[in-house]
mmCIF file with all atom_site columns, C-alpha atoms in Angstrom:
data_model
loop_
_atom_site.group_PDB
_atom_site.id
_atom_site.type_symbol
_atom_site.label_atom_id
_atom_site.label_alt_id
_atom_site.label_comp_id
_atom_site.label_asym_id
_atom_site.label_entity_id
_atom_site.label_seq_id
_atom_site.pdbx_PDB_ins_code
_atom_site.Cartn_x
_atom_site.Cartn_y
_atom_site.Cartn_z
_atom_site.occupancy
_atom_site.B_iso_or_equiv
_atom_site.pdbx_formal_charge
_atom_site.auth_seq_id
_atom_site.auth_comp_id
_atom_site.auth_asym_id
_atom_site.auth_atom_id
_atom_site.pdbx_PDB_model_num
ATOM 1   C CA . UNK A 1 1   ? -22.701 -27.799 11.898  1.00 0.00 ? 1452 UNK A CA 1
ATOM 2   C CA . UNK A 1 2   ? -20.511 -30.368 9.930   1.00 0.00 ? 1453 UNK A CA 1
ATOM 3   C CA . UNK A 1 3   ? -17.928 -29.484 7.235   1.00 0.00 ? 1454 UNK A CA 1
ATOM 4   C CA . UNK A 1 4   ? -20.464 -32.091 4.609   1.00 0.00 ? 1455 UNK A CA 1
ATOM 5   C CA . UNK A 1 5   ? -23.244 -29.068 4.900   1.00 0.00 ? 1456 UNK A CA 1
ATOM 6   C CA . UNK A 1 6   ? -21.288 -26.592 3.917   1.00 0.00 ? 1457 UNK A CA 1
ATOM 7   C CA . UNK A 1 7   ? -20.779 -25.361 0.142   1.00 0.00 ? 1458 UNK A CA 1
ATOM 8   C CA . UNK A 1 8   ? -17.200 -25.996 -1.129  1.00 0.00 ? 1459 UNK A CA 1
ATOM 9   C CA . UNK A 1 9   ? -16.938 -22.674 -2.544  1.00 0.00 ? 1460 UNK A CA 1
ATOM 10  C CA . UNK A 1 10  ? -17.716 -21.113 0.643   1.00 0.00 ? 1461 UNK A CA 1
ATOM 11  C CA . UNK A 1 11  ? -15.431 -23.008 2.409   1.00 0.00 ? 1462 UNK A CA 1
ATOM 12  C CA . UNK A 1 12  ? -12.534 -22.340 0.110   1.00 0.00 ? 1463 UNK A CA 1
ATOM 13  C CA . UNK A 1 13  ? -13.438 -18.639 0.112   1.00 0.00 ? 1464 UNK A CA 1
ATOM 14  C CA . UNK A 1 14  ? -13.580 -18.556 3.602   1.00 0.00 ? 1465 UNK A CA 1
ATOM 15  C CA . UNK A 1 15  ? -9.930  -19.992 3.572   1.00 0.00 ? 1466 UNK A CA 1
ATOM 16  C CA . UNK A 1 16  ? -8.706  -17.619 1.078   1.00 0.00 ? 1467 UNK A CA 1
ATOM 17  C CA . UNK A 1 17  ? -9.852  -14.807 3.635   1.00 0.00 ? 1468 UNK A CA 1
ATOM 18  C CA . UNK A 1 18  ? -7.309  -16.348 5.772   1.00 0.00 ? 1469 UNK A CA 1
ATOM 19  C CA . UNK A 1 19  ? -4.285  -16.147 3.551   1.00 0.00 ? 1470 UNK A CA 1
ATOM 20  C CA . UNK A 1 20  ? -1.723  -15.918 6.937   1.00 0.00 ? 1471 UNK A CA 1
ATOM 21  C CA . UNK A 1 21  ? -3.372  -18.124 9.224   1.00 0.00 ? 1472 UNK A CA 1
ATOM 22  C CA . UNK A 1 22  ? -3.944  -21.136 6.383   1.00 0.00 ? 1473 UNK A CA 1
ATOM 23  C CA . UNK A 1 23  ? -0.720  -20.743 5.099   1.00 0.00 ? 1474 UNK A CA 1
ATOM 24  C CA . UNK A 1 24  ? 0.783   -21.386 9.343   1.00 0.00 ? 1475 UNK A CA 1
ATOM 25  C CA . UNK A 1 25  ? -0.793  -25.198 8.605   1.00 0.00 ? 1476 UNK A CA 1
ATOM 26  C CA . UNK A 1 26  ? 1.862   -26.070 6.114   1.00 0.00 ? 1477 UNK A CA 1
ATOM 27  C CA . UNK A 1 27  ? 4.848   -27.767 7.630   1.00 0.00 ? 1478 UNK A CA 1
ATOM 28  C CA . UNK A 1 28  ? 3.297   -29.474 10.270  1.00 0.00 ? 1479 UNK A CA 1
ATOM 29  C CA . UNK A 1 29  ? 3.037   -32.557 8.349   1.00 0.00 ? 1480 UNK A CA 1
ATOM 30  C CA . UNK A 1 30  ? -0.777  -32.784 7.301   1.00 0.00 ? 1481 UNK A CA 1
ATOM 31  C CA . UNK A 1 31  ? -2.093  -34.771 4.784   1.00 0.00 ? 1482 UNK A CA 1
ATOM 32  C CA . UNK A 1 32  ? -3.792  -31.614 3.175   1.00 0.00 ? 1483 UNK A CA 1
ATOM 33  C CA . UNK A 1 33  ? -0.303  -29.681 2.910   1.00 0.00 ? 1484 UNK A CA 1
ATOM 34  C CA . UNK A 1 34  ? -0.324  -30.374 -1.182  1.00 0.00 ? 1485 UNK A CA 1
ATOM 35  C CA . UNK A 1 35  ? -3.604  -29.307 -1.795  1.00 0.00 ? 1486 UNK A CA 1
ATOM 36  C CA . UNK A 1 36  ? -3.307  -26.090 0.823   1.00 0.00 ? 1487 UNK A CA 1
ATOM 37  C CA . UNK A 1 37  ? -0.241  -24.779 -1.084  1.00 0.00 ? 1488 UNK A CA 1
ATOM 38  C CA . UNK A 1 38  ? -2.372  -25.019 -4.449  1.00 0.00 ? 1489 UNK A CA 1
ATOM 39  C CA . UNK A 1 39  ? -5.373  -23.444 -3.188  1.00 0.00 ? 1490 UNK A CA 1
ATOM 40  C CA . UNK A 1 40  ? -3.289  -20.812 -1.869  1.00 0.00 ? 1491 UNK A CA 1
ATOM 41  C CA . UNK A 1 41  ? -1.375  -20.407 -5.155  1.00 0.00 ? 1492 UNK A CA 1
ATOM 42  C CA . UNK A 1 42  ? -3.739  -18.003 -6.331  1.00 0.00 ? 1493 UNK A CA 1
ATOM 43  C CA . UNK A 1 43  ? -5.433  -14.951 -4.521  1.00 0.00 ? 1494 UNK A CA 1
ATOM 44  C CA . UNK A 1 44  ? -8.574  -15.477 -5.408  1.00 0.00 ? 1495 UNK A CA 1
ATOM 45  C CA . UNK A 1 45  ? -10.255 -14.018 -2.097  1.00 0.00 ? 1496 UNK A CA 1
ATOM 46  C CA . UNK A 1 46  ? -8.830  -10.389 -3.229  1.00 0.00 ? 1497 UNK A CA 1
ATOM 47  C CA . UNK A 1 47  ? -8.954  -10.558 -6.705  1.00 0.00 ? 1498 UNK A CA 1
ATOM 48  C CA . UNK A 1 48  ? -12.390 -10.537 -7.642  1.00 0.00 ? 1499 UNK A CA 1
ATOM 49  C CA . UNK A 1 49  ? -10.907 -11.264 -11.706 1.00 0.00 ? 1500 UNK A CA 1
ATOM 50  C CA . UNK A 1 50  ? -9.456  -14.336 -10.361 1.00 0.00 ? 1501 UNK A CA 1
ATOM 51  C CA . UNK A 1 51  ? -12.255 -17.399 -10.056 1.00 0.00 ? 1502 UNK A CA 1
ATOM 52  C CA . UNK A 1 52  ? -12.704 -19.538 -7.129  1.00 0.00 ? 1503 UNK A CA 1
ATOM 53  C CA . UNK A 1 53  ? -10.934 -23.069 -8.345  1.00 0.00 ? 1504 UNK A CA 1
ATOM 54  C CA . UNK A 1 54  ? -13.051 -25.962 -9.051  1.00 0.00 ? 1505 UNK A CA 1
ATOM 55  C CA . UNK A 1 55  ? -12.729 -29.308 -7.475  1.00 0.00 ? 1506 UNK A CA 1
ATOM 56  C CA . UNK A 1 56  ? -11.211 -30.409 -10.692 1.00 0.00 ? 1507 UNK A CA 1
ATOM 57  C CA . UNK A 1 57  ? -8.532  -27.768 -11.148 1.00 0.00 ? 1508 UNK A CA 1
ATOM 58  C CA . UNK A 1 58  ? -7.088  -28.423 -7.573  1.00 0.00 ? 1509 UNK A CA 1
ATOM 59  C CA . UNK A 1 59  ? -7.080  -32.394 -8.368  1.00 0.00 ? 1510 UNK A CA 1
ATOM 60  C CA . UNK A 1 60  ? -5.148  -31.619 -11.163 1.00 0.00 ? 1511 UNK A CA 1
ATOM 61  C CA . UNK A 1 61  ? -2.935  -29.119 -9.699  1.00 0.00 ? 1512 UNK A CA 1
ATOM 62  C CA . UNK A 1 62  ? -2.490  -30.472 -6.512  1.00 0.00 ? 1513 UNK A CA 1
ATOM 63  C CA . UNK A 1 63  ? -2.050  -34.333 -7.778  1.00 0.00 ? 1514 UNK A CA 1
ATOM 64  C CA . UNK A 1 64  ? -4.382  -35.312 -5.099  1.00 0.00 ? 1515 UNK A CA 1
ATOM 65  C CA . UNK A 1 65  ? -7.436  -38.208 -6.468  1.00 0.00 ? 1516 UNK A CA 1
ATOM 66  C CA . UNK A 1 66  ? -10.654 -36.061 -7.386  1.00 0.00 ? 1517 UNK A CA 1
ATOM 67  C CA . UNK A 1 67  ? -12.530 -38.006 -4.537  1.00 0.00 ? 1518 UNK A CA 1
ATOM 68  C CA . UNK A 1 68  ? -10.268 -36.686 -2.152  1.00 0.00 ? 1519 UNK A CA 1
ATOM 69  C CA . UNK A 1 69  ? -10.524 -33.115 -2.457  1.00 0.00 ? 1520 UNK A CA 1
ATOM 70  C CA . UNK A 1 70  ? -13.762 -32.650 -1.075  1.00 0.00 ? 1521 UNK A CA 1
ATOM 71  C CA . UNK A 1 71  ? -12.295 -34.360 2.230   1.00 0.00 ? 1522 UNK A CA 1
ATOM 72  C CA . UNK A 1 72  ? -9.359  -32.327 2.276   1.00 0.00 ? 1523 UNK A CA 1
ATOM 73  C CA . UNK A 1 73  ? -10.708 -29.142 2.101   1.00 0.00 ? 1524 UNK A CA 1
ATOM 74  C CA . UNK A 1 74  ? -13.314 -30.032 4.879   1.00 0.00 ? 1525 UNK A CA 1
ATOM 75  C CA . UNK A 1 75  ? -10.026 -31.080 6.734   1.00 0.00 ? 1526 UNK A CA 1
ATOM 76  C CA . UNK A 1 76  ? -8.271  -28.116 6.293   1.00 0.00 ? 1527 UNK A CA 1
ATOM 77  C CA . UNK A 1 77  ? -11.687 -26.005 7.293   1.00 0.00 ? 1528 UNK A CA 1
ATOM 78  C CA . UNK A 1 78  ? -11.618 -27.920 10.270  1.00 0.00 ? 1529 UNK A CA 1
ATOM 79  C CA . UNK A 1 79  ? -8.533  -26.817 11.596  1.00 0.00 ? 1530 UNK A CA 1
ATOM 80  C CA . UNK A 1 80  ? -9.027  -23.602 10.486  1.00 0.00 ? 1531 UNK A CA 1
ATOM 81  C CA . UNK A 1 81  ? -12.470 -22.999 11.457  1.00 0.00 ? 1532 UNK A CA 1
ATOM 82  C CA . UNK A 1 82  ? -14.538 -25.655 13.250  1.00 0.00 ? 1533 UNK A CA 1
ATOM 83  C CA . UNK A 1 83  ? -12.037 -26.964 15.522  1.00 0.00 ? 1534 UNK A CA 1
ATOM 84  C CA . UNK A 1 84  ? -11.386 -25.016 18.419  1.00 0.00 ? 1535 UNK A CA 1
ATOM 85  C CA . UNK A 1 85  ? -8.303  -26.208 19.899  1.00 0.00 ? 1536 UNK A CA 1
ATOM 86  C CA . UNK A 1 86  ? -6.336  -25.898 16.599  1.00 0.00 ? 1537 UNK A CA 1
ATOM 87  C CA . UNK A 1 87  ? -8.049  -22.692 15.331  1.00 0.00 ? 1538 UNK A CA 1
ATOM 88  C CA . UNK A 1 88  ? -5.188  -20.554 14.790  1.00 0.00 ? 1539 UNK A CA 1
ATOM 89  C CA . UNK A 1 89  ? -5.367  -17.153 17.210  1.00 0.00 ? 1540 UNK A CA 1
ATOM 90  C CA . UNK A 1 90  ? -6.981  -14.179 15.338  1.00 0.00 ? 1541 UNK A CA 1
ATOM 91  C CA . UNK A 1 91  ? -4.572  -10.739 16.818  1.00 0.00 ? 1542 UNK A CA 1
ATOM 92  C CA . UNK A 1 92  ? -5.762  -7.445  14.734  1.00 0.00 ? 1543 UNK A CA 1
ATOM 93  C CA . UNK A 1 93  ? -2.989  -5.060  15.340  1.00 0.00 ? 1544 UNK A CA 1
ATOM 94  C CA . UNK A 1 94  ? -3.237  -2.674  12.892  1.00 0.00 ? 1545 UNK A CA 1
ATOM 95  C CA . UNK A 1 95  ? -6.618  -0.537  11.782  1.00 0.00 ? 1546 UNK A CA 1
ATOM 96  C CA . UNK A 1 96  ? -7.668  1.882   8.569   1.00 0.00 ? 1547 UNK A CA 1
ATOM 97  C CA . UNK A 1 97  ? -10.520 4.207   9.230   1.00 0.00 ? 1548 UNK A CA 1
ATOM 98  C CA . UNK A 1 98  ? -12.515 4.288   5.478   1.00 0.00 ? 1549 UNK A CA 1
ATOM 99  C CA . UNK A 1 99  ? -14.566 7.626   5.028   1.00 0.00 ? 1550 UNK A CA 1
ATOM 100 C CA . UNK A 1 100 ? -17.777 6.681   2.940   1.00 0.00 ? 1551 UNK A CA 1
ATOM 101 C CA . UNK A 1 101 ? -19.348 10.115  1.886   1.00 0.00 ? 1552 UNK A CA 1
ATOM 102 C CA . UNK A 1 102 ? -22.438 11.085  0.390   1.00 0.00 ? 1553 UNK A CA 1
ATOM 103 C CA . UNK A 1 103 ? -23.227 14.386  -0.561  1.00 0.00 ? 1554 UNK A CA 1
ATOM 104 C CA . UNK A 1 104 ? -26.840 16.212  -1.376  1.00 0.00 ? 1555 UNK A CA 1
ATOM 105 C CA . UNK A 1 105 ? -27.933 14.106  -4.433  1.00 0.00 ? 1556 UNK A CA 1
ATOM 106 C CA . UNK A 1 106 ? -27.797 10.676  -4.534  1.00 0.00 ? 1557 UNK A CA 1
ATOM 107 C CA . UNK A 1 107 ? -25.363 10.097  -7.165  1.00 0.00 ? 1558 UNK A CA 1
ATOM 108 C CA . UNK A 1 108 ? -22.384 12.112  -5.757  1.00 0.00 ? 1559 UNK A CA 1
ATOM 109 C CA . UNK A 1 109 ? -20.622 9.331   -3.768  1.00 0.00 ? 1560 UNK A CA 1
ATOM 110 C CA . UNK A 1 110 ? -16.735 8.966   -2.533  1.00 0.00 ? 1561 UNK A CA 1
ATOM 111 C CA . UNK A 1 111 ? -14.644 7.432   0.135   1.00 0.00 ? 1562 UNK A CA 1
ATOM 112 C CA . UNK A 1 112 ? -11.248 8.267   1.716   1.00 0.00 ? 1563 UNK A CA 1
ATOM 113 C CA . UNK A 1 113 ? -8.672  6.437   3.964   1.00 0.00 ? 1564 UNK A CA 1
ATOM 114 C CA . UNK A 1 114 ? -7.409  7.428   6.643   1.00 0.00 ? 1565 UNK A CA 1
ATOM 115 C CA . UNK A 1 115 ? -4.330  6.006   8.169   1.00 0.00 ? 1566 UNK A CA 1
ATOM 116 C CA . UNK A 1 116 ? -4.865  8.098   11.668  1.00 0.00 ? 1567 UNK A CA 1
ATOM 117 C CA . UNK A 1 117 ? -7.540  10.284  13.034  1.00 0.00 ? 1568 UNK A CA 1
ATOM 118 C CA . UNK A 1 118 ? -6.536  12.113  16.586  1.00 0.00 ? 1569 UNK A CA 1
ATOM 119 C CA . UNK A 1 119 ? -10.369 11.501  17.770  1.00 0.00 ? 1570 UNK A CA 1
ATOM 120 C CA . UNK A 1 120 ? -12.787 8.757   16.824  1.00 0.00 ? 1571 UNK A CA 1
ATOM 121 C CA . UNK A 1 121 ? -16.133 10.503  15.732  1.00 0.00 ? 1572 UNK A CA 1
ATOM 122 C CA . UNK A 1 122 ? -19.507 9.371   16.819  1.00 0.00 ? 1573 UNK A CA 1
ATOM 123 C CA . UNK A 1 123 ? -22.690 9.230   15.584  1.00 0.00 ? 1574 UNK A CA 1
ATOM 124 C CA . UNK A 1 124 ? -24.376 12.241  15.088  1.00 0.00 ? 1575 UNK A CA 1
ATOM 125 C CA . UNK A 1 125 ? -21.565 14.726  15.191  1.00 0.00 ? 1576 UNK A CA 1
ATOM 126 C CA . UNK A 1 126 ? -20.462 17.032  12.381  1.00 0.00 ? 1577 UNK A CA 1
ATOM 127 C CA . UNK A 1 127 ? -17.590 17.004  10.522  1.00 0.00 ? 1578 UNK A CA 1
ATOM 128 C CA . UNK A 1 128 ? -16.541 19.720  7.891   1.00 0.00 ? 1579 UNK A CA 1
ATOM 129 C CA . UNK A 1 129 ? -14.721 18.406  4.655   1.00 0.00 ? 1580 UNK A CA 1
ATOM 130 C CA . UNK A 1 130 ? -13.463 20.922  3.044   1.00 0.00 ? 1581 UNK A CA 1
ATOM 131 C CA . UNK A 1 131 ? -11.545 18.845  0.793   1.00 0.00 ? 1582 UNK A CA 1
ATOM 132 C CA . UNK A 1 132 ? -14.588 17.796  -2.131  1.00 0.00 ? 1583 UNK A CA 1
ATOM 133 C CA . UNK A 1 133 ? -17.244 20.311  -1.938  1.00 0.00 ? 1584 UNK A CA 1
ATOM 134 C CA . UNK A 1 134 ? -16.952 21.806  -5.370  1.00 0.00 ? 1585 UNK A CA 1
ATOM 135 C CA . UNK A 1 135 ? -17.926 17.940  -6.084  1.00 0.00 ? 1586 UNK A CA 1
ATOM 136 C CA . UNK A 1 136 ? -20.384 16.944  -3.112  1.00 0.00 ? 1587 UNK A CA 1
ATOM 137 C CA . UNK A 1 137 ? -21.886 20.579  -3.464  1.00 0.00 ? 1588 UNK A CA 1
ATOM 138 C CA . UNK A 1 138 ? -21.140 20.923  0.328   1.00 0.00 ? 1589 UNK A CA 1
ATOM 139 C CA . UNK A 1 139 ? -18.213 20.517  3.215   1.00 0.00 ? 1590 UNK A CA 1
ATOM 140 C CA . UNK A 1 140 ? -20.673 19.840  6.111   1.00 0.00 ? 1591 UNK A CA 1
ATOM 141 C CA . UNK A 1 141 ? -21.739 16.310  7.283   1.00 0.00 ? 1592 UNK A CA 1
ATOM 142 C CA . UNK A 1 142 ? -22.507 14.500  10.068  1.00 0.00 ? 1593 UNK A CA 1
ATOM 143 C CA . UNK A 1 143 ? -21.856 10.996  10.916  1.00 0.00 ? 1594 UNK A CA 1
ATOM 144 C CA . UNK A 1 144 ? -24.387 8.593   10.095  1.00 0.00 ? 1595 UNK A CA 1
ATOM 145 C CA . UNK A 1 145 ? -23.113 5.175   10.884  1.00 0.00 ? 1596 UNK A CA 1
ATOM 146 C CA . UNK A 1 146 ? -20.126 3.503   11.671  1.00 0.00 ? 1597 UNK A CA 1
ATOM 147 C CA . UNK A 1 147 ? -19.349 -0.064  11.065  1.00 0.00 ? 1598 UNK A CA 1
ATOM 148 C CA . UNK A 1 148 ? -16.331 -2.280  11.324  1.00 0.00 ? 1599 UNK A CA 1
ATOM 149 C CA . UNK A 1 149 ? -14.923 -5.250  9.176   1.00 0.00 ? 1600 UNK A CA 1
ATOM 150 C CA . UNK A 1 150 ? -12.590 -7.353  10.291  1.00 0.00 ? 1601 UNK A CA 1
ATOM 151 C CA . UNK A 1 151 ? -9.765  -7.981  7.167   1.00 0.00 ? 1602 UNK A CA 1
ATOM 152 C CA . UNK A 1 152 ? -6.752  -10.726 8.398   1.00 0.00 ? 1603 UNK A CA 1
ATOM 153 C CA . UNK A 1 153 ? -5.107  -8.964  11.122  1.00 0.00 ? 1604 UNK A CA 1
ATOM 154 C CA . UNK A 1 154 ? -6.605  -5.362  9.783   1.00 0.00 ? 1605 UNK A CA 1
ATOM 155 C CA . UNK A 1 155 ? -9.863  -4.045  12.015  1.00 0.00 ? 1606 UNK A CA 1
ATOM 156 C CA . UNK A 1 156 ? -11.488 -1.630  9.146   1.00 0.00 ? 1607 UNK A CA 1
ATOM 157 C CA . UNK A 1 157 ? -13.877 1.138   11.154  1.00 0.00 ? 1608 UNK A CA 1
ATOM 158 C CA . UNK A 1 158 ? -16.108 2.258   8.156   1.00 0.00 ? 1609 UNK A CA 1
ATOM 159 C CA . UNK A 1 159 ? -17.698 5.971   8.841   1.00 0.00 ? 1610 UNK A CA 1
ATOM 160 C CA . UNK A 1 160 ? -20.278 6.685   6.878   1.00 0.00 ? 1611 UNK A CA 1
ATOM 161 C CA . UNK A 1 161 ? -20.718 10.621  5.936   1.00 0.00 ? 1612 UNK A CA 1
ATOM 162 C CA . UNK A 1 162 ? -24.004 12.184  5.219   1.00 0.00 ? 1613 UNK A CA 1
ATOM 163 C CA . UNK A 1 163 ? -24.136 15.730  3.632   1.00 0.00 ? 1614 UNK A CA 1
ATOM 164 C CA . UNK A 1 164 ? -26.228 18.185  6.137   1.00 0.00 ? 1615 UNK A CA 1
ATOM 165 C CA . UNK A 1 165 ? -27.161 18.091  9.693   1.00 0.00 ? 1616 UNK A CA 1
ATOM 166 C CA . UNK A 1 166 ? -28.236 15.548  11.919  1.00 0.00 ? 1617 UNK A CA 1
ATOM 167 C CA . UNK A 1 167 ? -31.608 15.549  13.416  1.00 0.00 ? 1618 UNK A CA 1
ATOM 168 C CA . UNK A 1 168 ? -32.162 12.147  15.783  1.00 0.00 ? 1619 UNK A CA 1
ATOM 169 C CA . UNK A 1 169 ? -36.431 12.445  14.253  1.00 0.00 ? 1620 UNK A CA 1
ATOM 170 C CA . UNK A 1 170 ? -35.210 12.241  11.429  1.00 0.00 ? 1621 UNK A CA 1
ATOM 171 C CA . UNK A 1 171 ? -32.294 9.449   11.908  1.00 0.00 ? 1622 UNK A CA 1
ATOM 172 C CA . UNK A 1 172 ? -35.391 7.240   14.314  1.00 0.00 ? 1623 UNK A CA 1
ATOM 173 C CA . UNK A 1 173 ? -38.050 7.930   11.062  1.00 0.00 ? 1624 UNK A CA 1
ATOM 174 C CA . UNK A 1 174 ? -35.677 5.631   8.757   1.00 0.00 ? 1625 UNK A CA 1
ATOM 175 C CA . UNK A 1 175 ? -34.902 3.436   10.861  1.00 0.00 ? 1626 UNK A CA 1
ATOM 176 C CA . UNK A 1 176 ? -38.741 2.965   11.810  1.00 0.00 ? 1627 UNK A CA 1
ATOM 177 C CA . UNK A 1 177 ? -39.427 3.096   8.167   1.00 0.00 ? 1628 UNK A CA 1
ATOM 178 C CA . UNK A 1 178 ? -36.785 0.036   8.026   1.00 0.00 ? 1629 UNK A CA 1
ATOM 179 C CA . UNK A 1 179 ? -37.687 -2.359  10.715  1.00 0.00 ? 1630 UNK A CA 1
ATOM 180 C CA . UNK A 1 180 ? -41.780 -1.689  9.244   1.00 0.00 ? 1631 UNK A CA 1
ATOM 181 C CA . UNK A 1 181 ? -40.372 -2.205  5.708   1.00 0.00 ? 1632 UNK A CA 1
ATOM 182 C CA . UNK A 1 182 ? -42.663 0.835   4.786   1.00 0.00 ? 1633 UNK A CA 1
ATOM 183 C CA . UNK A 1 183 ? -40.331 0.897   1.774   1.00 0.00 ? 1634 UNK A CA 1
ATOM 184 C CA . UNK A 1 184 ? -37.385 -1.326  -0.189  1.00 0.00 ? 1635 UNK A CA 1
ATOM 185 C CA . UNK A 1 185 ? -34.118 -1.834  1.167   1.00 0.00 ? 1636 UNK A CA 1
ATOM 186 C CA . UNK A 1 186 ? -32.263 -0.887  -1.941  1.00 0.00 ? 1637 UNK A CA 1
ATOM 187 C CA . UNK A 1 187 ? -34.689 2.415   -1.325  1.00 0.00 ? 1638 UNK A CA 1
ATOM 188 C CA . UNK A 1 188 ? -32.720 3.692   1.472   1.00 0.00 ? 1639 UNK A CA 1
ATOM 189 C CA . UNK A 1 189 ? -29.558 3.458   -1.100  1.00 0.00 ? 1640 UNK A CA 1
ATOM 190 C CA . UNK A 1 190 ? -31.052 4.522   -4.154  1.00 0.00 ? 1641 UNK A CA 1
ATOM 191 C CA . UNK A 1 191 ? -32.794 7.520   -3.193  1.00 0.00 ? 1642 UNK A CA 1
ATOM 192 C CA . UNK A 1 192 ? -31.344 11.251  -1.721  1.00 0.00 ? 1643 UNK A CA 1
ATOM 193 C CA . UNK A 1 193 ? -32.335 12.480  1.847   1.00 0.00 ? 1644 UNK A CA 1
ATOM 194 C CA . UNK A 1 194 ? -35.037 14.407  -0.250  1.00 0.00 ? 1645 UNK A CA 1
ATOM 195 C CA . UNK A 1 195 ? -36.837 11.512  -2.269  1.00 0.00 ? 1646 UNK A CA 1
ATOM 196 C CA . UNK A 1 196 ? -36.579 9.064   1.252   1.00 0.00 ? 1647 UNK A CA 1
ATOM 197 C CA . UNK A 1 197 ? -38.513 12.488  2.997   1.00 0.00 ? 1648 UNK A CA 1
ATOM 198 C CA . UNK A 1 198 ? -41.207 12.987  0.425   1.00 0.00 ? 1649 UNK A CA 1
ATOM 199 C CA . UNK A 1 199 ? -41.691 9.154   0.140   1.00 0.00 ? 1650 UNK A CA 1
ATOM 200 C CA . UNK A 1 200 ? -42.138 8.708   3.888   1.00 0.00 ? 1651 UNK A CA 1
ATOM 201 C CA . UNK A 1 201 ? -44.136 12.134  4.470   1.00 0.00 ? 1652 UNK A CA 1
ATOM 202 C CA . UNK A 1 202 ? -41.835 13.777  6.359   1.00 0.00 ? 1653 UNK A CA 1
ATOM 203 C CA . UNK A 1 203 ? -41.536 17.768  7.135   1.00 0.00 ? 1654 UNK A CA 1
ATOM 204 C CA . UNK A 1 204 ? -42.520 19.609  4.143   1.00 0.00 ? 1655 UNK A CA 1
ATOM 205 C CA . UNK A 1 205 ? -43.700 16.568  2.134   1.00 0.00 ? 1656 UNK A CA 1
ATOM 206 C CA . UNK A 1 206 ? -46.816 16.006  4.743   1.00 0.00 ? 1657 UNK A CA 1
#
């Protein structure tokens, strides 16, 4: 795919994501170095209350000719991204574990980070949490998913908490009731274990 089908804004938030490894281009005499150093000015990756900077804005910040920035930034993706000689080395070497827990009803939501844990859990094992259940009504869960997202040099594992016990019928019935769309995506986040159960005839709510 070349750089002139992608969307600008992607492009530049896809550099932003790459604060370290965009920032190891300047000072090797590129033709972009101006315009890096003012698109990097500004965190706007992280800082969701920062806006992604128009064309404009880094013409007149960067003193490079408005017709030029489009190029640039294509250059600069190109080195970071597309090219795979010059594509800078990617070496996560540290990790956060996030705990994303959902008690009984379907409002009572919170996450935790954990800097350590002795033994990665799996799915489908139980873990008691003590630590909220006058909030989340309960201290048992079990793990439900676990997902990982790669941050610049930070691998994230995300374990996702569900209040109860697991039961693999029950864990294979969503994900049936998923893959046959037998109900909305933004079901499966919206409603409690309860609703999803009575909605998809399940157990009592044959």
């Amino acid at each position: 795919m070349k750089e002139d089908s992608l969307s600008t804004k992607d492009m530049l938030l896809n550099i932003g994501s790459m604060r370290n490894k965009a920032h190891s281009l300047i000072g090797n005499g590129k033709r972009y170095e101006d315009l890096l150093k003012c698109i990097l000015a500004r965190d706007f990756y992280h800082d969701e209350d920062i806006p992604v900077p128009s064309l404009k804005e880094l013409s007149e910040a960067s003193g490079v000719k408005y017709g030029k920035v489009r190029k640039l930034i294509e250059a600069i993706y190109d080195d970071l991204v597309m090219n795979y000689e010059a594509r800078p080395v990617f070496t996560f070497h540290k990790f956060r574990y996030e705990l994303l827990i959902r008690g009984y009803s379907k409002n009572k939501f919170l996450s935790m980070e954990v800097d350590q844990l002795p033994i990665m859990p799996r799915v489908g094992e139980e873990i008691s949490l003590p630590f909220f259940s006058a909030y989340l009504e309960t201290s048992h869960f079990f793990v439900e998913k676990i997902s990982y997202e790669l941050e610049e040099e930070v691998q994230v594992v995300q374990i996702w908490l569900q209040a109860g016990y697991y039961n693999s019928y029950w864990h294979y019935r969503k994900d049936k009731a998923k893959e046959e769309h037998e109900l909305g995506l933004m079901d499966f986040f919206r409603l409690d274990e309860f609703e999803l159960k009575e909605k998809l005839k399940v157990g009592l709510y044959r």
